[in-house]
XYZ file of C-alpha atoms in Angstrom:
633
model
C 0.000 0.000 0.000
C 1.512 3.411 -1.077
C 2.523 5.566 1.853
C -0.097 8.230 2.367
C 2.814 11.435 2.170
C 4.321 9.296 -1.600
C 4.085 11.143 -4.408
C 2.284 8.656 -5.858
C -0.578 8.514 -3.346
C -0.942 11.910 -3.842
C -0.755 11.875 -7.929
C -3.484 9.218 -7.255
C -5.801 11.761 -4.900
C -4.955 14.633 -7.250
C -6.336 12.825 -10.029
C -9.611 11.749 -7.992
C -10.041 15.180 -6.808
C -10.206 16.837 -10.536
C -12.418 13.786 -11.522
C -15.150 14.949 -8.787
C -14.213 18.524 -10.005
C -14.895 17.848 -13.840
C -18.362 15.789 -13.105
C -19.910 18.134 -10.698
C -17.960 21.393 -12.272
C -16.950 21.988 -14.975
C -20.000 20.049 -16.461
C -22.316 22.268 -15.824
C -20.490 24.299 -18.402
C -20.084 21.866 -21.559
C -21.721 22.939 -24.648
C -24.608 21.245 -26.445
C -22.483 19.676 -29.200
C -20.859 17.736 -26.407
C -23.248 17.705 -23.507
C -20.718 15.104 -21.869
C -16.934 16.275 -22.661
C -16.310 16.361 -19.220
C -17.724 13.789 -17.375
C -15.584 11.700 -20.207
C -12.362 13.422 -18.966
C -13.727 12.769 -15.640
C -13.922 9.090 -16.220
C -10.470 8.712 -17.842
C -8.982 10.060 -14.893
C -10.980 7.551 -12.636
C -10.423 4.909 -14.608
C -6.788 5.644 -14.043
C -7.343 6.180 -10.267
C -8.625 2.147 -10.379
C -5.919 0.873 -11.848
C -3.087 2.267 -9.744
C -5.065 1.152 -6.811
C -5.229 -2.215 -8.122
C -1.291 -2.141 -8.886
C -0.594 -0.719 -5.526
C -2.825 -3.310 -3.834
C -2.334 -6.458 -5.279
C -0.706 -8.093 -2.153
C -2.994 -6.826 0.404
C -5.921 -9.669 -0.312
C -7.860 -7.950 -2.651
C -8.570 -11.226 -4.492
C -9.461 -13.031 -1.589
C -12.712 -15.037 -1.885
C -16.500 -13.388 -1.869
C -19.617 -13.918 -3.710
C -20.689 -13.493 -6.842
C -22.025 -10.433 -8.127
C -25.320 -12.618 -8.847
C -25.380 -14.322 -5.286
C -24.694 -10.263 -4.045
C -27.802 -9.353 -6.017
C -30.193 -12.267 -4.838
C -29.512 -12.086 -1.305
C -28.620 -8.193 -0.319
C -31.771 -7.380 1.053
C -31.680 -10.285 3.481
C -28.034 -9.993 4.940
C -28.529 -9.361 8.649
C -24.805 -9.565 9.212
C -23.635 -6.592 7.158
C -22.401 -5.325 10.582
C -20.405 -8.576 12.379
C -19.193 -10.299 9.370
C -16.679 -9.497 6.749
C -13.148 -7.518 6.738
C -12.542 -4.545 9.013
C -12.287 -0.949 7.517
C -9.114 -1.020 9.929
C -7.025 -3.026 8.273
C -5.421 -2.401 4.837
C -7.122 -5.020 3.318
C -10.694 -3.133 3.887
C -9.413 0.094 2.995
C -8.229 -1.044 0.038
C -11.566 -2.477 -0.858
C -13.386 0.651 0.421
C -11.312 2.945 -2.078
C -11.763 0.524 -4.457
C -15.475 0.269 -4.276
C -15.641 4.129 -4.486
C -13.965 4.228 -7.434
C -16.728 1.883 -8.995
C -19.185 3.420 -7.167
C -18.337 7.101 -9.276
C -17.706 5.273 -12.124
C -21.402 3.719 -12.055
C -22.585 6.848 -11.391
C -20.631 8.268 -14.475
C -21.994 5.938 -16.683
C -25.205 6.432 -15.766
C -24.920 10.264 -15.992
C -24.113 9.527 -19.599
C -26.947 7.302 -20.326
C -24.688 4.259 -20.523
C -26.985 2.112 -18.431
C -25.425 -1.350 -18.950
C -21.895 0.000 -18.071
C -22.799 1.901 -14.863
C -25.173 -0.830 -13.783
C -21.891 -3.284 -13.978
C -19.819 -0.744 -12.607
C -22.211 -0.654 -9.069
C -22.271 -4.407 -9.326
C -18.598 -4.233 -8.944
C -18.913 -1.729 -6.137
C -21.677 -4.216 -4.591
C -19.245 -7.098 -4.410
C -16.624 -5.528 -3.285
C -18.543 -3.822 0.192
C -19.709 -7.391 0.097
C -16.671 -8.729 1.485
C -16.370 -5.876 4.332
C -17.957 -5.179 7.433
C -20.516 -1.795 7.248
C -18.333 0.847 10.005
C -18.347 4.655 9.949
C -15.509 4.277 7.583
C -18.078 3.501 4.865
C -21.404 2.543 5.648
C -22.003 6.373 3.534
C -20.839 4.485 0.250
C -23.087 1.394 1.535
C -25.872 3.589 1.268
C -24.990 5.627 -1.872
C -24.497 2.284 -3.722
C -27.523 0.753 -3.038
C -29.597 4.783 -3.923
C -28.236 4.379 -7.050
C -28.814 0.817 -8.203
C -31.934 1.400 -6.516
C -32.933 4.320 -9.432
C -31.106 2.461 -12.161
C -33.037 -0.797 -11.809
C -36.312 1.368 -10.901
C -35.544 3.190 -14.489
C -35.236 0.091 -16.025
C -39.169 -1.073 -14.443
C -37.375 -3.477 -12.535
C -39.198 -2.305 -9.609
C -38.878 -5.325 -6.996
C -35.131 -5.072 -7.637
C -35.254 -1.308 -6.550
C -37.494 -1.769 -3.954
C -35.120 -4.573 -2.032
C -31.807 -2.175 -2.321
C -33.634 0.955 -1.439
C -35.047 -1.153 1.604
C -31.484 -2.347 2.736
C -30.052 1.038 2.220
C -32.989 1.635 4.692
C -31.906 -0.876 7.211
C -28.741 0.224 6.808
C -28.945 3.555 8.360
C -31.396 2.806 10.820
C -29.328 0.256 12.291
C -26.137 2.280 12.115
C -27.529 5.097 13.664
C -28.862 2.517 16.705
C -25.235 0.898 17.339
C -22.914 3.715 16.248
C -24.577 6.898 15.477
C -21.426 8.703 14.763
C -20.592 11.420 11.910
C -19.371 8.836 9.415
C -16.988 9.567 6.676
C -18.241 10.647 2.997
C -16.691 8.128 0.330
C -15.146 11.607 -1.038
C -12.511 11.798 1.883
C -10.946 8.618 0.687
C -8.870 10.358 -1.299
C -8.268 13.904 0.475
C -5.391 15.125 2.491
C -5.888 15.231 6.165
C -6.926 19.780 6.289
C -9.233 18.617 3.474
C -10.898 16.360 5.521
C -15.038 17.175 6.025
C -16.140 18.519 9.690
C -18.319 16.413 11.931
C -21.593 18.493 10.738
C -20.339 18.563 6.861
C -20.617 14.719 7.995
C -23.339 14.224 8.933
C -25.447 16.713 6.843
C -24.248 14.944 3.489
C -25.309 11.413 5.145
C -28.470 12.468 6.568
C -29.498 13.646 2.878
C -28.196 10.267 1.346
C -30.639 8.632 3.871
C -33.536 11.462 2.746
C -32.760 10.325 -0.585
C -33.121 6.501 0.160
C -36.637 7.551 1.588
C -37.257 9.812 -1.456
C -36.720 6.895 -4.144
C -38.419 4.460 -2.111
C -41.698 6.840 -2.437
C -41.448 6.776 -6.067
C -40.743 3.103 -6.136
C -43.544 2.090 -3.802
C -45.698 4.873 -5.782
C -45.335 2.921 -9.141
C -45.717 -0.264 -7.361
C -49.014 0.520 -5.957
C -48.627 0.553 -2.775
C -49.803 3.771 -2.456
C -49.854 3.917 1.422
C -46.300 3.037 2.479
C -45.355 5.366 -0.470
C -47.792 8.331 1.257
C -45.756 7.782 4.777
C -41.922 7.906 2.754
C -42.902 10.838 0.907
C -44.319 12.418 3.924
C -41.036 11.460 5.933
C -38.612 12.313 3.294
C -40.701 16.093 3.070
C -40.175 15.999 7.284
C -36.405 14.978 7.430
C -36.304 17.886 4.166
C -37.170 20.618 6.420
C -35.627 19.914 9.429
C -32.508 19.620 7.706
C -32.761 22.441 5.472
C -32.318 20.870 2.627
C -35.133 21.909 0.008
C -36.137 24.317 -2.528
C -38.913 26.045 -1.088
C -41.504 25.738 -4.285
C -40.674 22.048 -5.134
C -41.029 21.064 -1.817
C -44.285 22.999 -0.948
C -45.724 21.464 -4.473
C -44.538 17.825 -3.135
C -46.698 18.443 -0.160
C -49.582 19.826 -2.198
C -49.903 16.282 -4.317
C -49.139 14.441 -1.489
C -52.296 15.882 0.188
C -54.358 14.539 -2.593
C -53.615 11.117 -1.255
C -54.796 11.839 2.118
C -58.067 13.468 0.398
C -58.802 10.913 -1.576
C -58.428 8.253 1.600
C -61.092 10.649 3.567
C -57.817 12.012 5.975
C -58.785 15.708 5.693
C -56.861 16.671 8.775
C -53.624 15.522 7.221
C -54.515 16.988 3.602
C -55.131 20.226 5.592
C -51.973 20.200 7.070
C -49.847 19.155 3.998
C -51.336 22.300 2.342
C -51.247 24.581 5.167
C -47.540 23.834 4.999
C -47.486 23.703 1.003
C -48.978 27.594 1.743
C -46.702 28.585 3.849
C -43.219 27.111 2.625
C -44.097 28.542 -1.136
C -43.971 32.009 0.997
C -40.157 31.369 1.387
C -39.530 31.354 -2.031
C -40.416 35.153 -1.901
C -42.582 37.899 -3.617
C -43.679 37.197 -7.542
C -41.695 39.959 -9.565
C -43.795 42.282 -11.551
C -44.572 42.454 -14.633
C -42.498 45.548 -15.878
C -39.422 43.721 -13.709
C -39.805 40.512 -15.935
C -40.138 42.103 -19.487
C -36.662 43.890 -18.339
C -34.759 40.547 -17.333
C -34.941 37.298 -18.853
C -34.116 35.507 -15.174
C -37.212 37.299 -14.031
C -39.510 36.664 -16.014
C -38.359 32.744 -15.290
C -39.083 33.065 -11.762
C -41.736 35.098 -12.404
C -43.584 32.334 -14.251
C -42.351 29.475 -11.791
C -43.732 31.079 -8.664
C -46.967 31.964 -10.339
C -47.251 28.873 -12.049
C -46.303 26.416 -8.603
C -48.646 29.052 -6.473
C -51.506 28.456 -8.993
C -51.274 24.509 -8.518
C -51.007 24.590 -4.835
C -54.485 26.657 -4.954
C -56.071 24.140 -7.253
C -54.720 21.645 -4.309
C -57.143 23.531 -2.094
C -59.785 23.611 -3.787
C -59.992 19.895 -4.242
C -59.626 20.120 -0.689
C -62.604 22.065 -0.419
C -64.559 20.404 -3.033
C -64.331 17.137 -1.687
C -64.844 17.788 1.891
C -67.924 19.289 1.034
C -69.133 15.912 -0.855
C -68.041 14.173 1.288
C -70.178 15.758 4.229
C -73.152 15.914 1.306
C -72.865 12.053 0.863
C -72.754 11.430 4.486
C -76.027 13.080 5.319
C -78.145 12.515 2.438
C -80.733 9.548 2.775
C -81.598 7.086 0.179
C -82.835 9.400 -2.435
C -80.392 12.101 -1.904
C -82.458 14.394 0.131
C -80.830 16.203 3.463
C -81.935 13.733 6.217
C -82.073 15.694 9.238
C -81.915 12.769 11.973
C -78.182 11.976 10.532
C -77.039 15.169 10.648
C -77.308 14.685 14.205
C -75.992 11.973 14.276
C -72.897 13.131 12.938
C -72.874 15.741 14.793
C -72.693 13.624 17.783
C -69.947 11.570 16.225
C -68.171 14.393 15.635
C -67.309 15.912 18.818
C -65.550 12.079 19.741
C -63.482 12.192 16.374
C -62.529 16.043 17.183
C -61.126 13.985 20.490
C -59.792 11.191 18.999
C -57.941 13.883 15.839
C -56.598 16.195 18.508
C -54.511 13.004 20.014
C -53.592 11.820 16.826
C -52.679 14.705 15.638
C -49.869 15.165 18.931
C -48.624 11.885 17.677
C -48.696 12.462 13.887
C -45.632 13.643 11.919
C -46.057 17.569 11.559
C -44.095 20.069 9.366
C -42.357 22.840 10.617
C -39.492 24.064 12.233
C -39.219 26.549 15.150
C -39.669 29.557 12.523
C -43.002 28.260 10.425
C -45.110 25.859 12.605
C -46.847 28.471 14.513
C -47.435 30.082 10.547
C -48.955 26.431 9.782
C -50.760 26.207 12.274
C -52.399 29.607 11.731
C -52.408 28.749 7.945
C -54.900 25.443 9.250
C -56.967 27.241 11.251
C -58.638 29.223 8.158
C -60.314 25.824 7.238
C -62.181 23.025 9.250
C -60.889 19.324 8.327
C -64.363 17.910 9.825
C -67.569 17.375 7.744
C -69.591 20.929 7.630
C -72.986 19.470 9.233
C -75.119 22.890 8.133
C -75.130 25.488 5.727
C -73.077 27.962 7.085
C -70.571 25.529 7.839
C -70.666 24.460 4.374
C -70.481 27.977 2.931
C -67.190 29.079 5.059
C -65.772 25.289 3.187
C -67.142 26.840 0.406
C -65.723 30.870 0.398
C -62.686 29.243 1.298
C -62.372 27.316 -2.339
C -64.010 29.673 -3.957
C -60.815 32.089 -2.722
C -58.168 29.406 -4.670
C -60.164 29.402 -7.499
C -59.649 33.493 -7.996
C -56.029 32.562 -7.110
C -55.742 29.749 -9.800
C -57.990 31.687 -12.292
C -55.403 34.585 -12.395
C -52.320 32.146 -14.042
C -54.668 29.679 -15.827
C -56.395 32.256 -18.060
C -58.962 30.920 -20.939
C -56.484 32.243 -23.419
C -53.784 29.840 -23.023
C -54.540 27.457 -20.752
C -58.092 26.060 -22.347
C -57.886 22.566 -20.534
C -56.348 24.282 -17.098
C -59.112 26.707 -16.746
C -62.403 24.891 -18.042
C -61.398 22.456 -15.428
C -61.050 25.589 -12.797
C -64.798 26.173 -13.571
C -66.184 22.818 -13.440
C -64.760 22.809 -9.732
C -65.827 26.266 -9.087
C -69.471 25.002 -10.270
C -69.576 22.011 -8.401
C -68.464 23.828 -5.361
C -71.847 25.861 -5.810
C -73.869 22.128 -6.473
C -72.277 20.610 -3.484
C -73.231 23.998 -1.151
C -76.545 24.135 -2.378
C -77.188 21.124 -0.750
C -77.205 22.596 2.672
C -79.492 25.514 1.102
C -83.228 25.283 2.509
C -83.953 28.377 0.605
C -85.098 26.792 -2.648
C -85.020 30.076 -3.711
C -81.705 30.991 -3.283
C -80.726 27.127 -3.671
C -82.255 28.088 -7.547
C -80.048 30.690 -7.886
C -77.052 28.684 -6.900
C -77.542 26.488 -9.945
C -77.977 29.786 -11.983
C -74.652 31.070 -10.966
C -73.391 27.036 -12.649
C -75.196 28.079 -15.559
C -73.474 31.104 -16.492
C -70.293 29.661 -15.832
C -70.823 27.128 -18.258
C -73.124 27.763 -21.075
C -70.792 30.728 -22.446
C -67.691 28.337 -22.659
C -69.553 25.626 -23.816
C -71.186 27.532 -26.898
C -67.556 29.098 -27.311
C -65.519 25.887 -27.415
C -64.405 24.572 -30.712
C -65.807 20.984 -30.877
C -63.091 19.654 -33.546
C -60.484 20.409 -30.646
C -62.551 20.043 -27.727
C -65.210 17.459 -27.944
C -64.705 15.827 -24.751
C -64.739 18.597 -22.700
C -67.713 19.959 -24.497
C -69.805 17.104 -23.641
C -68.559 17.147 -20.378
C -70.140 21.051 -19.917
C -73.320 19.879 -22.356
C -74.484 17.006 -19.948
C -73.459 19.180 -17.015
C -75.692 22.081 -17.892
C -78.516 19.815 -19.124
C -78.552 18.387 -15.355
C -77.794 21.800 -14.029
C -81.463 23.042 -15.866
C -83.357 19.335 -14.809
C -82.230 20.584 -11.246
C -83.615 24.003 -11.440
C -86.450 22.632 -12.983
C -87.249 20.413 -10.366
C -86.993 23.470 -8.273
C -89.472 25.691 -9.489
C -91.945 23.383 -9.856
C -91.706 22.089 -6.095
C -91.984 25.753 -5.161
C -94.759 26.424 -7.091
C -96.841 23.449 -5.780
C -96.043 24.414 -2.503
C -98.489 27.787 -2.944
C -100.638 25.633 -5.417
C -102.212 22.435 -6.355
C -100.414 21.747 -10.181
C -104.519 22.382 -11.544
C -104.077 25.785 -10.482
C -100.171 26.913 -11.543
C -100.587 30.569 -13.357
C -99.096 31.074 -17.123
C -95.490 32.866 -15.880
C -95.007 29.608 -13.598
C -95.831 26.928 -16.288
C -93.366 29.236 -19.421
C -90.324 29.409 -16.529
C -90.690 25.719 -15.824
C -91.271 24.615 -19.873
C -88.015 26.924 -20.432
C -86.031 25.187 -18.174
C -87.085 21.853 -19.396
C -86.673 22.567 -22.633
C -83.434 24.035 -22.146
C -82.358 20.616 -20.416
C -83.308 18.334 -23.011
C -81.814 20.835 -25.405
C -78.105 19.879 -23.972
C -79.317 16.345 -23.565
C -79.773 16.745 -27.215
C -76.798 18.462 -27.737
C -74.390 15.556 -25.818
C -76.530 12.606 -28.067
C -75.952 14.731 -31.567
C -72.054 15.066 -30.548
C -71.567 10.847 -30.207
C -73.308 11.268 -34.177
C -70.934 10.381 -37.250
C -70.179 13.117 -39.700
C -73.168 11.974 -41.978
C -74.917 12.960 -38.745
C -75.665 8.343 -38.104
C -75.678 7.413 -34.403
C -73.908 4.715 -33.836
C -74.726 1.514 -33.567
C -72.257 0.479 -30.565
C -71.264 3.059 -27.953
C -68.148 3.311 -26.842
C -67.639 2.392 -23.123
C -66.730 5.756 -21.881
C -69.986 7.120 -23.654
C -72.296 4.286 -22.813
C -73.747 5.375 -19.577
C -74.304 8.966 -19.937
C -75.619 8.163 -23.778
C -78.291 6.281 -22.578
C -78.962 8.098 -19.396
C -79.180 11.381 -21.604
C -81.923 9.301 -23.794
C -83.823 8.159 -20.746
C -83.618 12.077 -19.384
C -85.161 13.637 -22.505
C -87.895 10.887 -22.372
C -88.190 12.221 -19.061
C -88.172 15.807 -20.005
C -90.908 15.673 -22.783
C -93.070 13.895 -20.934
C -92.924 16.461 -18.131
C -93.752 19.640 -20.652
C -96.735 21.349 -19.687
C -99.226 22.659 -22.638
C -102.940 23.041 -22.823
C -102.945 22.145 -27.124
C -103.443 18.726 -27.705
C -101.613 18.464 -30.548
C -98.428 19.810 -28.741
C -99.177 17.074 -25.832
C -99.267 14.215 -28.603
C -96.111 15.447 -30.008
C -93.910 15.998 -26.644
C -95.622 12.460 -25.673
C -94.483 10.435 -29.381
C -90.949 12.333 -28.419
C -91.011 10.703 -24.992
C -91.866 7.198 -26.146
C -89.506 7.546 -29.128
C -86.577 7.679 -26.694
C -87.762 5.216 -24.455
C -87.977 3.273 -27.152
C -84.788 3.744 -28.585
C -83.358 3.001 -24.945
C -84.734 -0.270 -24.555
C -83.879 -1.399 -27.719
C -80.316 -0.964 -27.353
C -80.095 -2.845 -24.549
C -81.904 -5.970 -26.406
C -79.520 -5.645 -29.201
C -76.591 -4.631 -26.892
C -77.400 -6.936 -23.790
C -74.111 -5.987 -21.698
C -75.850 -2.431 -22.362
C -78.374 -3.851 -19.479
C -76.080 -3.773 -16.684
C -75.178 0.560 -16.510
C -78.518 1.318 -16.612
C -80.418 -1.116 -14.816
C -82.779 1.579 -13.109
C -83.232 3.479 -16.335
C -83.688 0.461 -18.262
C -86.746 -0.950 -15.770
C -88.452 2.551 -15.852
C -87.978 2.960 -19.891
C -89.726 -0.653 -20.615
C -92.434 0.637 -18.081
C -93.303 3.696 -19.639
C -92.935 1.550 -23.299
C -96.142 -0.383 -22.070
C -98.053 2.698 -20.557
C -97.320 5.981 -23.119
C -98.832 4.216 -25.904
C -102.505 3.801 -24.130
C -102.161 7.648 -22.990
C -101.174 8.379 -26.756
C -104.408 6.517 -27.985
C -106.505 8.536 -25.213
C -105.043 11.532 -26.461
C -105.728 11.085 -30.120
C -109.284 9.489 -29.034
C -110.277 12.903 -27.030
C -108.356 15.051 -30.235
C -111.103 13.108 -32.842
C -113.913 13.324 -30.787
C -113.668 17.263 -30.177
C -112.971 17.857 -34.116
């Protein structure tokens, strides 16, 4: 083993030294006709690092017996004696190995960085084998870890997934158990080759092996993610977003977006209190990342106008976070109260308001237990931030509303980036939200008044961008708005007339009451219409097999127009016979598909029962009709 004061040692740590310099460097620098020059002048000068090692070190046991790199791969994530068995980092024969495996270890990692996956894969193989045959210390259980992060994204990249997972796992164990026995700073892989005043501190340390283990628990949430196991992967992420923070490590606008979509996972499980908190936190950390320069700023500097658009962009997402929040939390509540028929049942809303004040308990103690964000300087701002929203089910309306005013606040917010011109997809979607946020409060309306005018406020949302929209670019979100405002109008429909036959028997409803409730009927089976004509060829033929996204609302639309014309109020008999042939027509057409189309049967079984009903019973109305019509001419 070369004496560490030779010259040749020190050629040897020179050359390592402007390898690491070159890769992390000067790279940053190389032009786009060779996006790579240096991390190839980098790897000469490694690759010429591993072979004076190996000439140096040929009689200190470096070919001494271990495993195979295939026996390495099958069995790493079940050694339990990484720590008692192999060769010590004390003797020359380990730290020979150690340097050694570093050298692979950058080398994979070079490879890689030039998408030469084969070469860096065999490369960390190598490096695997060779920390196979030593005993994890504080002398390198860093490059243990840093191995096993990398071949834990290169076989994840490669869909190998189970491979990933097991490395990313041991890396896992790894630390944990290191930090249990020893616990010490432990040296970066780096320092194998640096002079003793170049040496890192204690805190330098530990700060670059506390983020290797924050990137183990990073990868491992992606890996688990694409896996499907879509819990573990919701605690690593939330972990790796905690151990991020209180190690100041993070960019504040990629972290507080992490947090955002991670909150969709708790609000999608039902877990408001931790969605709330994710996004309280998301809210508060994107505030780091400071004020949004103005407009005149970023037409004057090119870097401005980047962060410009960044912040306003990120900020925009987070508020489209919240209003899912919001959105949800409110159907949620709406699903738990409503009874069979999806009226507001008044004995479970006390029920759950009961309920509620044990959960508020039973929240409050998990939430002393739970995992918060924060640090000294911003938990008291979360906190704060949390307290603008409930996280339990609003039981009454002006419960619901404050839900409500606070979505409708992130939808101004997300409206102001995701303009119509520009962002067509972006803000349509902002609307639908915004509209459904009105649906789902007017729920908890008793007014039916003002619960009316709710859906109105849906309507002219919607109908202006749907008659706008461009159908040979955006058909599917045009029948999205067309069935949406056709249900939007059967609702306010429904409306009048129950208000009306609350001051009157239906004999006795005046002219005004009968044209506002044809007009919203007919302006429901209009869009009905509308969605049905859109599923038509060019030559204007409906086809003869729906497709299966289609299916459902194609025949519920046909079963709703039925509905609608066979609803229409007129005094002429000869308007009656027509809106009544209309309504059988589409029953008609209805049950008929599903004979021809049998698997048709099973999305609309309810439909399909009433539709064959009415089949048997129009036709004797029609023929009373037409009797009465020829006996008065």
């Amino acid at each position: 083993m070369a004496s560490p004061n030779s010259d040749e040692w020190k050629s040897i740590c020179d050359k390592f030294t402007n390898a690491l310099h070159l890769s992390e460097v000067e790279s940053r620098n190389d032009p786009d006709t060779e996006p790579y020059i240096s991390k190839y002048k980098a790897r000469n000068l490694l690759e010429e690092v591993h072979c004076s090692l190996k000439s140096i070190g040929s009689d200190d046991g470096e070919e001494d017996g271990g495993e195979s790199v295939d026996q390495q791969q099958s069995e790493d994530a079940q050694r339990e004696d990484l720590f008692t068995l192999g060769v010590s980092s004390d003797t020359p024969a380990g730290q020979q190995m150690a340097k050694l495996a570093a050298v692979e270890y950058y080398l994979g990692v070079n490879h890689a960085d030039t998408e030469e996956l084969t070469a860096g894969q065999k490369r960390l193989m190598n490096c695997m084998e060779l920390l196979g045959k030593l005993r994890v210390s504080s002398d390198n259980v860093s490059l243990f870890i840093h191995a096993r992060n990398k071949l834990g994204i290169l076989f994840a990249g490669c869909g190998e997934l189970e491979d990933a997972q097991k490395y990313l796992e041991t890396a896992e164990i790894i630390y944990q158990k290191y930090m249990k026995e020893d616990g010490s700073p432990p040296a970066d892989m780096s320092e194998y080759f640096a002079s003793e005043e170049n040496m890192l501190t204690h805190q330098d340390r530990t700060k670059k092996f506390e983020l290797a283990y924050t990137h183990t628990m990073y990868y491992l949430a992606q890996v688990l993610t694409n896996l499907g196991q879509k819990e573990r992967a919701a605690a690593y992420c939330h972990a790796t977003l905690q151990r991020q923070l209180q190690l100041n490590q993070f960019n504040p606008m990629e972290w507080a977006l992490n947090a955002a979509t991670l909150s969709q996972y708790y609000i999608s499980k039902g877990r408001y209190m931790e969605g709330r908190h994710c996004l309280s936190a998301a809210t508060v950390i994107s505030g780091l990342a400071g004020e949004v320069p103005s407009e005149a700023a970023a037409q004057e500097s090119e870097m401005e106008n980047e962060i410009r658009e960044q912040l306003r962009r990120k900020r925009a997402e987070i508020a489209r976070c919240w209003i899912k929040y919001c959105l949800n939390l409110l159907q949620d509540a709406k699903e738990a109260i409503q009874d069979d028929i999806g009226e507001f049942d008044s004995e479970r809303q006390d029920e759950l308001k009961r309920a509620r004040k044990l959960k508020e308990e039973e929240e409050e103690k998990e939430r002393k237990s739970a995992q918060l964000f924060g640090s000294e300087d911003t938990f008291d701002q979360i906190t704060s931030q949390e307290e603008k929203v409930p996280c339990s089910y609003p039981l009454d309306f002006t419960e619901a509303r404050a839900v409500f005013l606070s979505g409708q606040s992130h939808i101004t917010q997300a409206k102001e980036y995701f303009l119509m011109d520009g962002f067509v997809t972006d803000h349509i979607e902002i609307l639908q939200d915004h509209s459904a946020l009105f649906r789902a409060l007017a729920f908890f309306e008793e007014d039916l008044e003002r619960r009316c005018k709710m859906h109105k406020r849906r309507v002219d949302m919607l109908e202006p961008v749907c008659n706008e929209l461009n159908s040979q670019y955006y058909l599917m979100i045009r029948r999205q708005l067309m069935f949406e405002l056709a249900e939007t109008y059967n609702e306010m429909m429904d409306l009048k007339l129950t208000l009306a036959n609350r001051q009157a028997d239906s004999q006795s409803l005046d002219n005004h009451v009968i044209k506002k409730f044809n007009q919203l009927c007919a302006a429901s089976a209009k869009y009905f219409q509308m969605f049905l004509d859109s599923l038509r060829s060019p030559e204007g033929k409906f086809p003869e097999r729906l497709e299966q996204e289609v299916l459902r609302p194609a025949l519920v639309a046909r079963f709703r127009v039925a509905r609608l014309y066979s609803r229409l109020i007129s005094s002429i008999p000869s308007e009656q016979l027509e809106n009544l042939s209309k309504s059988l027509e589409n029953y008609k057409f209805l049950v008929q598909y599903c004979e021809d189309q049998p698997d048709a049967a099973k999305e609309v079984e309810t439909e399909l029962e009433l539709s064959r009903e009415m089949v048997g019973l129009l036709p004797l109305k029609i023929n009373r009709l037409k009797a009465r019509m020829a006996a008065n001419n």
